[in-house]
Tab-separated table of C-alpha atoms in Angstrom:
chain	number	residue	atom	x	y	z
A	26	MET	CA	-0.505	40.632	19.683
A	27	LYS	CA	1.339	37.546	20.909
A	28	ILE	CA	0.067	34.335	19.282
A	29	TYR	CA	-0.306	31.056	21.174
A	30	SER	CA	-1.050	28.084	18.903
A	31	ARG	CA	-2.752	25.245	20.722
A	32	PRO	CA	-1.146	25.806	24.133
A	33	LYS	CA	-1.326	23.015	26.681
A	34	ARG	CA	-3.942	23.397	29.389
A	35	GLU	CA	-1.210	23.644	32.076
A	36	ASP	CA	0.121	26.722	30.256
A	37	TRP	CA	-3.189	28.591	30.218
A	38	GLY	CA	-2.497	30.167	33.617
A	39	ASN	CA	0.302	32.291	32.238
A	40	ILE	CA	-1.634	33.226	29.094
A	41	ILE	CA	-4.668	34.504	30.946
A	42	LYS	CA	-2.698	36.827	33.244
A	43	ARG	CA	-3.609	40.440	32.937
A	44	PRO	CA	-0.957	43.222	32.623
A	45	VAL	CA	0.726	43.515	36.024
A	46	GLN	CA	0.143	46.681	38.022
A	47	ASP	CA	2.115	47.797	41.049
A	48	PHE	CA	-0.803	48.247	43.378
A	49	ALA	CA	1.431	48.912	46.404
A	50	ALA	CA	2.976	51.915	44.675
A	51	ILE	CA	-0.468	53.113	43.502
A	52	ARG	CA	-1.848	52.926	47.042
A	53	LYS	CA	1.101	54.864	48.426
A	54	THR	CA	0.226	57.655	45.941
A	55	VAL	CA	-3.527	57.531	46.691
A	56	ALA	CA	-3.480	57.303	50.481
A	57	PRO	CA	-2.221	60.929	51.038
A	58	ILE	CA	-4.889	62.195	48.636
A	59	LEU	CA	-7.594	60.527	50.667
A	60	ASP	CA	-6.179	61.848	53.916
A	61	LYS	CA	-5.996	65.431	52.611
A	62	VAL	CA	-9.631	65.384	51.415
A	63	ARG	CA	-10.801	63.895	54.706
A	64	GLU	CA	-9.028	66.691	56.594
A	65	GLU	CA	-9.477	69.712	54.302
A	66	GLY	CA	-12.694	68.951	52.391
A	67	ASP	CA	-13.567	71.161	49.448
A	68	GLN	CA	-10.249	72.958	49.644
A	69	ALA	CA	-8.409	69.712	48.947
A	70	LEU	CA	-10.793	68.883	46.098
A	71	ARG	CA	-9.952	72.194	44.428
A	72	TYR	CA	-6.253	71.724	45.054
A	73	PHE	CA	-6.145	68.282	43.415
A	74	SER	CA	-8.388	69.451	40.513
A	75	GLN	CA	-5.777	72.104	39.757
A	76	LYS	CA	-2.935	69.673	40.160
A	77	PHE	CA	-4.292	66.755	38.128
A	78	ASP	CA	-6.901	68.310	35.800
A	79	GLY	CA	-5.312	71.722	35.282
A	80	SER	CA	-8.303	73.688	36.536
A	81	SER	CA	-9.831	74.627	39.914
A	82	PRO	CA	-13.596	75.097	39.497
A	83	GLU	CA	-15.021	77.934	41.616
A	84	ASN	CA	-18.310	76.074	42.121
A	85	LEU	CA	-17.947	72.354	42.853
A	86	LEU	CA	-21.686	71.704	42.466
A	87	VAL	CA	-23.214	72.078	38.993
A	88	SER	CA	-25.946	74.717	38.953
A	89	GLU	CA	-29.345	74.467	37.306
A	90	ALA	CA	-28.129	77.061	34.744
A	91	GLU	CA	-25.259	74.840	33.798
A	92	PHE	CA	-27.648	71.901	33.304
A	93	GLU	CA	-29.811	74.014	31.043
A	94	ALA	CA	-26.873	75.262	29.034
A	95	ALA	CA	-25.524	71.740	28.599
A	96	GLU	CA	-28.839	70.519	27.194
A	97	LYS	CA	-28.747	73.346	24.612
A	98	ALA	CA	-25.121	72.502	23.754
A	99	VAL	CA	-25.843	68.854	22.892
A	100	GLU	CA	-26.984	68.467	19.326
A	101	ALA	CA	-30.370	66.927	18.685
A	102	PRO	CA	-29.184	63.603	17.206
A	103	LEU	CA	-27.048	62.921	20.257
A	104	ARG	CA	-29.862	63.959	22.628
A	105	GLU	CA	-32.152	61.501	20.832
A	106	ALA	CA	-29.549	58.714	20.943
A	107	ILE	CA	-29.012	59.222	24.675
A	108	ALA	CA	-32.753	59.269	25.254
A	109	LEU	CA	-33.149	55.939	23.422
A	110	ALA	CA	-30.357	54.407	25.450
A	111	GLN	CA	-31.917	55.677	28.665
A	112	GLU	CA	-35.217	54.127	27.673
A	113	ASN	CA	-33.721	50.721	26.924
A	114	ILE	CA	-31.592	50.692	30.055
A	115	ALA	CA	-34.642	51.584	32.138
A	116	LYS	CA	-36.750	48.791	30.537
A	117	PHE	CA	-34.131	46.119	31.172
A	118	HIS	CA	-33.393	47.208	34.753
A	119	ALA	CA	-37.012	47.790	35.684
A	120	ALA	CA	-37.641	44.142	34.724
A	121	GLN	CA	-35.176	43.118	37.435
A	122	LYS	CA	-37.465	44.293	40.250
A	123	THR	CA	-38.493	41.468	42.564
A	124	GLU	CA	-41.602	41.160	44.674
A	125	PRO	CA	-41.298	40.494	48.445
A	126	VAL	CA	-41.139	36.820	49.309
A	127	GLU	CA	-43.135	35.406	52.241
A	128	ILE	CA	-43.417	31.777	53.308
A	129	GLU	CA	-44.541	29.871	56.336
A	130	THR	CA	-41.641	27.512	57.038
A	131	THR	CA	-43.381	25.839	60.013
A	132	ALA	CA	-46.906	26.354	61.143
A	133	GLY	CA	-46.897	29.707	62.949
A	134	VAL	CA	-43.389	30.665	61.662
A	135	VAL	CA	-43.446	33.160	58.847
A	136	CYS	CA	-40.232	34.252	57.049
A	137	SER	CA	-40.091	37.028	54.441
A	138	ARG	CA	-37.627	39.059	52.435
A	139	LYS	CA	-37.849	42.358	50.606
A	140	SER	CA	-35.581	44.741	48.701
A	141	VAL	CA	-34.833	48.109	50.290
A	142	ALA	CA	-32.900	50.758	48.425
A	143	ILE	CA	-29.488	51.939	49.625
A	144	GLU	CA	-30.220	55.485	50.828
A	145	ARG	CA	-27.115	57.353	49.627
A	146	VAL	CA	-25.079	56.323	46.596
A	147	GLY	CA	-22.157	57.906	44.831
A	148	LEU	CA	-21.550	57.543	41.083
A	149	TYR	CA	-18.103	58.036	39.594
A	150	VAL	CA	-18.020	58.885	35.855
A	151	PRO	CA	-14.625	59.047	34.167
A	152	GLY	CA	-13.981	61.995	31.858
A	153	GLY	CA	-10.262	62.025	31.342
A	154	THR	CA	-9.567	60.523	27.898
A	155	ALA	CA	-13.203	60.424	26.872
A	156	PRO	CA	-16.490	61.856	28.185
A	157	LEU	CA	-18.265	58.682	29.275
A	158	PHE	CA	-21.834	59.988	29.356
A	159	SER	CA	-22.988	56.413	28.780
A	160	THR	CA	-21.691	55.460	32.244
A	161	VAL	CA	-24.018	58.131	33.719
A	162	LEU	CA	-26.991	56.233	32.323
A	163	MET	CA	-25.632	52.808	33.387
A	164	LEU	CA	-25.406	53.956	37.025
A	165	ALA	CA	-28.038	56.638	37.495
A	166	VAL	CA	-30.938	54.842	35.810
A	167	PRO	CA	-30.880	51.777	38.088
A	168	ALA	CA	-30.172	53.956	41.126
A	169	ASN	CA	-33.329	55.912	40.475
A	170	LEU	CA	-35.355	52.805	39.682
A	171	ALA	CA	-34.161	51.244	42.987
A	172	GLY	CA	-35.396	54.320	44.880
A	173	CYS	CA	-32.078	55.625	46.277
A	174	LYS	CA	-32.917	58.802	48.171
A	175	GLU	CA	-29.649	60.660	47.462
A	176	ILE	CA	-27.558	60.224	44.294
A	177	VAL	CA	-24.270	62.111	44.015
A	178	LEU	CA	-22.339	62.059	40.734
A	179	CYS	CA	-18.622	63.009	40.539
A	180	THR	CA	-16.858	63.584	37.233
A	181	PRO	CA	-13.616	65.417	36.383
A	182	PRO	CA	-13.632	68.822	34.661
A	183	ASN	CA	-11.724	69.714	31.497
A	184	LYS	CA	-8.915	72.253	31.331
A	185	ASP	CA	-11.467	75.052	31.399
A	186	GLY	CA	-12.995	73.648	34.566
A	187	GLU	CA	-16.139	72.518	32.781
A	188	ILE	CA	-17.930	69.172	32.531
A	189	HIS	CA	-18.766	67.847	29.076
A	190	PRO	CA	-22.358	68.887	28.231
A	191	ALA	CA	-23.384	65.346	27.208
A	192	ILE	CA	-22.497	64.114	30.713
A	193	LEU	CA	-24.679	66.819	32.291
A	194	PHE	CA	-27.492	66.145	29.816
A	195	ALA	CA	-27.426	62.430	30.552
A	196	ALA	CA	-27.348	63.089	34.285
A	197	LYS	CA	-30.443	65.358	34.200
A	198	LEU	CA	-32.257	62.885	31.949
A	199	ALA	CA	-31.514	60.076	34.432
A	200	GLY	CA	-32.725	62.099	37.373
A	201	VAL	CA	-29.437	63.145	38.979
A	202	LYS	CA	-29.694	66.480	40.760
A	203	LYS	CA	-26.283	66.685	42.423
A	204	VAL	CA	-23.252	66.634	40.171
A	205	VAL	CA	-19.807	67.412	41.554
A	206	ASN	CA	-17.132	68.970	39.378
A	207	ALA	CA	-14.299	66.742	40.579
A	208	GLY	CA	-12.672	63.525	39.575
A	209	GLY	CA	-9.887	61.104	40.434
A	210	ALA	CA	-9.136	59.553	43.812
A	211	GLN	CA	-10.045	62.865	45.446
A	212	ALA	CA	-13.684	62.518	44.206
A	213	VAL	CA	-13.847	59.039	45.690
A	214	ALA	CA	-12.588	60.429	49.013
A	215	ALA	CA	-15.188	63.205	48.943
A	216	MET	CA	-17.975	60.700	48.432
A	217	ALA	CA	-16.655	58.422	51.178
A	218	TYR	CA	-15.872	61.031	53.880
A	219	GLY	CA	-18.052	63.950	52.852
A	220	THR	CA	-16.991	67.602	52.404
A	221	GLU	CA	-18.738	70.947	52.732
A	222	ASN	CA	-20.439	70.489	49.357
A	223	VAL	CA	-20.271	66.712	48.825
A	224	PRO	CA	-22.386	64.497	51.148
A	225	SER	CA	-20.892	61.196	52.207
A	226	VAL	CA	-22.540	58.147	50.672
A	227	ASP	CA	-23.036	54.565	51.662
A	228	LYS	CA	-21.873	52.912	48.439
A	229	ILE	CA	-19.709	54.080	45.548
A	230	PHE	CA	-20.170	52.897	41.979
A	231	GLY	CA	-18.343	53.371	38.686
A	232	PRO	CA	-15.207	52.619	36.672
A	233	GLY	CA	-12.022	54.634	36.669
A	234	ASN	CA	-8.296	54.523	36.238
A	235	GLN	CA	-5.901	52.713	38.580
A	236	TYR	CA	-5.924	55.564	41.101
A	237	VAL	CA	-9.723	55.658	41.263
A	238	THR	CA	-9.807	51.896	41.632
A	239	ALA	CA	-7.288	51.955	44.449
A	240	ALA	CA	-9.210	54.761	46.186
A	241	LYS	CA	-12.425	52.766	46.023
A	242	GLN	CA	-10.661	49.677	47.469
A	243	ILE	CA	-9.127	51.653	50.323
A	244	VAL	CA	-12.345	53.329	51.415
A	245	SER	CA	-14.168	50.008	51.220
A	246	GLN	CA	-11.508	48.246	53.281
A	247	THR	CA	-11.584	50.943	56.004
A	248	GLY	CA	-15.375	50.850	56.170
A	249	GLU	CA	-16.212	54.368	55.018
A	250	ALA	CA	-18.231	53.169	51.995
A	251	ALA	CA	-19.034	49.974	50.165
A	252	ILE	CA	-18.185	49.677	46.446
A	253	ASP	CA	-19.861	47.999	43.480
A	254	MET	CA	-17.022	45.579	42.647
A	255	PRO	CA	-13.244	45.317	42.225
A	256	ALA	CA	-12.562	46.829	38.793
A	257	GLY	CA	-9.548	47.441	36.627
A	258	PRO	CA	-8.663	48.092	32.985
A	259	SER	CA	-11.369	47.111	30.481
A	260	GLU	CA	-11.033	43.861	28.474
A	261	VAL	CA	-12.750	41.683	25.846
A	262	LEU	CA	-12.396	38.150	24.625
A	263	VAL	CA	-13.720	37.449	21.109
A	264	TYR	CA	-14.279	33.794	20.214
A	265	ALA	CA	-14.458	33.530	16.409
A	266	ASP	CA	-14.482	30.728	13.900
A	267	GLU	CA	-14.847	30.336	10.087
A	268	THR	CA	-18.379	31.769	10.214
A	269	CYS	CA	-17.250	35.144	11.553
A	270	VAL	CA	-16.815	38.321	9.536
A	271	PRO	CA	-13.162	39.246	10.117
A	272	ALA	CA	-13.815	42.973	9.762
A	273	PHE	CA	-16.437	42.787	12.505
A	274	VAL	CA	-14.146	40.929	14.865
A	275	ALA	CA	-11.280	43.348	14.194
A	276	ALA	CA	-13.545	46.287	14.928
A	277	ASP	CA	-14.676	44.653	18.205
A	278	LEU	CA	-11.073	44.065	19.297
A	279	LEU	CA	-10.155	47.681	18.512
A	280	SER	CA	-13.242	49.105	20.164
A	281	GLN	CA	-11.954	47.679	23.429
A	282	ALA	CA	-8.280	48.455	22.770
A	283	GLU	CA	-8.975	52.194	22.267
A	284	HIS	CA	-10.063	52.509	25.925
A	285	GLY	CA	-6.407	52.854	26.991
A	286	HIS	CA	-2.933	51.417	27.080
A	287	ASP	CA	-3.788	49.153	29.996
A	288	SER	CA	-6.806	47.532	28.325
A	289	GLN	CA	-6.458	43.943	27.064
A	290	VAL	CA	-8.069	42.126	24.142
A	291	VAL	CA	-8.012	38.369	23.490
A	292	LEU	CA	-8.780	36.724	20.187
A	293	LEU	CA	-9.714	33.091	20.601
A	294	THR	CA	-10.143	30.983	17.462
A	295	ASN	CA	-9.836	27.503	16.138
A	296	THR	CA	-7.576	27.858	13.121
A	297	GLU	CA	-4.469	29.768	12.011
A	298	GLU	CA	-6.282	30.892	8.898
A	299	VAL	CA	-9.074	32.595	10.800
A	300	ALA	CA	-6.534	34.229	13.154
A	301	THR	CA	-4.497	35.556	10.251
A	302	GLY	CA	-7.496	37.056	8.483
A	303	ILE	CA	-8.675	38.826	11.639
A	304	LEU	CA	-5.276	40.124	12.593
A	305	GLU	CA	-4.616	41.516	9.126
A	306	GLU	CA	-7.919	43.337	9.271
A	307	THR	CA	-7.188	44.558	12.840
A	308	TYR	CA	-3.937	46.205	11.850
A	309	ARG	CA	-5.515	47.690	8.749
A	310	GLN	CA	-8.311	49.296	10.771
A	311	LEU	CA	-5.834	50.383	13.460
A	312	GLU	CA	-4.168	52.789	11.061
A	313	GLU	CA	-7.437	54.709	10.619
A	314	LEU	CA	-8.189	55.196	14.380
A	315	PRO	CA	-7.858	58.668	15.921
A	316	ARG	CA	-6.881	56.873	19.188
A	317	LYS	CA	-4.345	54.670	17.407
A	318	ASP	CA	-1.603	55.183	20.033
A	319	MET	CA	-3.857	53.990	22.849
A	320	ALA	CA	-5.077	51.021	20.865
A	321	GLU	CA	-1.499	50.034	19.991
A	322	GLY	CA	-0.576	50.087	23.655
A	323	ALA	CA	-3.460	47.779	24.483
A	324	LEU	CA	-2.633	45.381	21.657
A	325	SER	CA	0.888	44.998	23.010
A	326	ASN	CA	-0.699	43.537	26.179
A	327	SER	CA	-3.020	41.303	24.168
A	328	ARG	CA	-3.130	37.731	22.890
A	329	THR	CA	-4.300	35.567	20.059
A	330	VAL	CA	-5.003	31.989	21.212
A	331	ILE	CA	-5.692	29.149	18.772
A	332	LEU	CA	-7.441	26.155	20.323
A	333	ASP	CA	-9.710	23.327	19.134
A	334	LYS	CA	-13.411	24.017	19.556
A	335	SER	CA	-13.683	21.218	22.053
A	336	VAL	CA	-11.713	23.213	24.629
A	337	ALA	CA	-12.204	26.818	23.458
A	338	MET	CA	-14.916	27.590	25.943
A	339	ASP	CA	-12.915	26.014	28.761
A	340	PHE	CA	-10.234	28.609	28.015
A	341	SER	CA	-12.814	31.435	27.897
A	342	ASN	CA	-14.199	30.444	31.273
A	343	ALA	CA	-10.660	30.272	32.673
A	344	TYR	CA	-9.985	33.791	31.481
A	345	ALA	CA	-13.358	35.050	32.771
A	346	PRO	CA	-13.606	38.133	30.495
A	347	GLU	CA	-15.402	41.308	31.281
A	348	HIS	CA	-16.888	41.191	27.781
A	349	LEU	CA	-17.308	37.997	25.742
A	350	ILE	CA	-18.248	38.078	22.097
A	351	LEU	CA	-19.315	34.824	20.373
A	352	ALA	CA	-18.803	35.124	16.629
A	353	VAL	CA	-19.103	31.421	16.014
A	354	GLU	CA	-21.450	28.852	14.465
A	355	ASN	CA	-24.338	27.980	16.732
A	356	ALA	CA	-23.501	30.900	18.965
A	357	GLU	CA	-26.674	30.446	21.032
A	358	GLN	CA	-25.695	26.916	21.991
A	359	VAL	CA	-22.136	27.979	22.684
A	360	ALA	CA	-23.499	30.677	25.006
A	361	ASP	CA	-24.980	27.925	27.174
A	362	GLN	CA	-21.405	26.906	28.036
A	363	VAL	CA	-20.543	30.295	29.532
A	364	ILE	CA	-19.739	30.061	33.246
A	365	ASN	CA	-17.532	33.135	33.769
A	366	ALA	CA	-18.139	36.412	31.933
A	367	GLY	CA	-19.336	39.880	32.788
A	368	SER	CA	-21.583	40.260	29.693
A	369	VAL	CA	-21.981	38.078	26.580
A	370	PHE	CA	-22.587	39.228	23.012
A	371	ILE	CA	-24.049	36.491	20.824
A	372	GLY	CA	-23.580	36.324	17.054
A	373	ASN	CA	-22.018	38.372	14.261
A	374	TYR	CA	-24.467	41.254	14.624
A	375	THR	CA	-24.095	41.886	18.341
A	376	PRO	CA	-21.098	44.229	18.844
A	377	GLU	CA	-19.889	44.993	22.304
A	378	SER	CA	-20.565	48.623	21.504
A	379	ALA	CA	-24.300	47.948	21.652
A	380	GLY	CA	-24.031	46.873	25.283
A	381	ASP	CA	-21.690	49.717	26.062
A	382	TYR	CA	-24.321	52.235	25.021
A	383	ALA	CA	-27.845	51.359	24.255
A	384	SER	CA	-29.071	47.726	24.165
A	385	GLY	CA	-30.211	47.903	27.778
A	386	THR	CA	-27.670	45.751	29.672
A	387	ASN	CA	-25.249	47.427	32.052
A	388	HIS	CA	-21.625	48.093	30.951
A	389	THR	CA	-20.259	48.400	34.483
A	390	LEU	CA	-18.758	44.964	34.707
A	391	PRO	CA	-16.151	42.906	36.629
A	392	THR	CA	-12.637	42.872	35.151
A	393	ASN	CA	-9.303	41.170	35.912
A	394	GLY	CA	-10.875	37.745	36.300
A	395	PHE	CA	-13.390	38.828	38.910
A	396	ALA	CA	-16.220	37.640	36.598
A	397	ARG	CA	-15.552	34.284	38.259
A	398	THR	CA	-17.230	35.611	41.413
A	399	PHE	CA	-18.952	38.929	40.591
A	400	GLY	CA	-21.681	39.976	38.217
A	401	GLY	CA	-22.057	43.401	36.650
A	402	VAL	CA	-23.985	46.315	38.081
A	403	SER	CA	-27.718	45.720	38.098
A	404	LEU	CA	-30.805	46.911	39.975
A	405	ASP	CA	-29.779	44.522	42.790
A	406	SER	CA	-26.532	46.533	43.224
A	407	PHE	CA	-28.549	49.456	44.574
A	408	VAL	CA	-30.643	47.581	47.088
A	409	LYS	CA	-30.082	45.319	50.005
A	410	LYS	CA	-32.253	42.315	50.783
A	411	ILE	CA	-33.683	42.404	54.311
A	412	THR	CA	-35.218	39.349	55.896
A	413	PHE	CA	-38.006	39.317	58.477
A	414	GLN	CA	-39.535	36.647	60.653
A	415	ARG	CA	-42.737	36.574	62.689
A	416	ILE	CA	-43.498	33.757	65.098
A	417	SER	CA	-46.818	33.127	66.791
A	418	GLU	CA	-47.330	31.503	70.194
A	419	SER	CA	-48.155	28.202	68.556
A	420	GLY	CA	-45.207	28.594	66.175
A	421	LEU	CA	-42.767	29.079	69.049
A	422	LYS	CA	-44.128	26.003	70.799
A	423	LYS	CA	-43.413	23.963	67.672
A	424	LEU	CA	-40.006	25.464	66.808
A	425	GLY	CA	-38.657	26.411	70.240
A	426	PRO	CA	-37.652	22.992	71.523
A	427	SER	CA	-35.406	22.407	68.487
A	428	VAL	CA	-33.795	25.830	68.942
A	429	GLU	CA	-33.157	24.971	72.641
A	430	ILE	CA	-31.480	21.684	71.728
A	431	MET	CA	-29.261	23.270	69.084
A	432	ALA	CA	-28.242	26.182	71.335
A	433	GLU	CA	-27.328	23.899	74.175
A	434	ALA	CA	-25.296	21.708	71.823
A	435	GLU	CA	-23.272	24.796	70.812
A	436	GLU	CA	-22.921	25.766	74.495
A	437	LEU	CA	-24.683	29.058	73.904
A	438	PHE	CA	-26.912	29.058	76.904
A	439	ALA	CA	-28.189	32.677	76.627
A	440	HIS	CA	-29.529	31.695	73.202
A	441	LYS	CA	-31.323	28.722	74.733
A	442	ASN	CA	-32.641	30.867	77.609
A	443	ALA	CA	-34.183	33.395	75.218
A	444	VAL	CA	-36.443	30.602	74.010
A	445	THR	CA	-36.906	28.808	77.297
A	446	LEU	CA	-38.150	31.909	79.083
A	447	ARG	CA	-40.779	32.479	76.435
A	448	LEU	CA	-41.957	28.825	76.473
A	449	GLU	CA	-42.259	28.924	80.255
A	450	TYR	CA	-44.185	32.206	80.065
A	451	LEU	CA	-46.598	30.606	77.579
A	452	LYS	CA	-47.149	27.680	79.878
A	453	GLY	CA	-48.008	30.125	82.716
A	454	LYS	CA	-50.581	31.875	80.551
A	455	LYS	CA	-52.762	28.790	80.750
């Protein structure tokens, strides 16, 4: 990890840059995949599964027998842990439901708004380097709570053409009935355009590698499907001071680094002594990790930044991390200073892992600085807010003249006429 000791504010811009990716080259690779799936449907899905995943599943849709076999294959302790996570995620997201709002803005003019579920949603669950069954819960639970009528889940098969049983168990537990044995950019294309076995959806959710991310961006830009948010490699910023437990902080940094070579971790602290203690512990723990190579790759893209406490949170907000861990004195008060972050973990006993799996918050979060303008996936992600208005005769008489004046001032005379005709009609009714 590169160390920056008390960098000047004008130098922060270079420090907070994420690892550069050649998106133009990635898009050139992805575009033909999307075109082939659009044109050839399931045949293209099987072709790309063979090419990229080393297997071509005979049945793209998971059968009920496969769901049942998966449940039996998952050991009881894991089933219980997944069930607890599902319960907590459901509690937190159910609490996000909002009641319809109705207000009379002017006598006789009633405006209202209510949430309506997006009818068809597609969930992408990575399965390449790790079977992310937790992502199934993070996406499917709020989709069901929102009332989405059709939920399609795509996830890549292993070399034997099978989906990890924990992914299928979590999907069934969360109420998903349609699981597609396909991953990568080709799965995104299938959900956007539709194939013989995969229905097209209105919005696509879920994390993925750079090719999945590019595919999501392309289909959203061309209007085939909306997406949850721009997303890239996972990241964490840990702000730690003398009150932290270095071993905890090191474990948090590594838990993010092991996601992949393109992940990034940032250690932010106020003294060289704290930084040294944490880094020593980080490299000690690194040697014991099964995914050491991936974590090492991420650490090479990472930073340690030493700043006075008076400006530390300014730096954090400038970086806008996907995950922010506050292992500092008075962490609750420091949390009040957070402006830009996907999800915040407060205190020495709140590891990011808890939010990744089972505390109840969602782990599908904005990366690459998009936490400045985006929030993570929530119940609201699966609904749209529709507004309504109802105007009585007396209400139009009160409001109409103002609308006429404004429309005429904007030289939109058809707008004015739509009101004028009604007002004249009401006068004639007398």
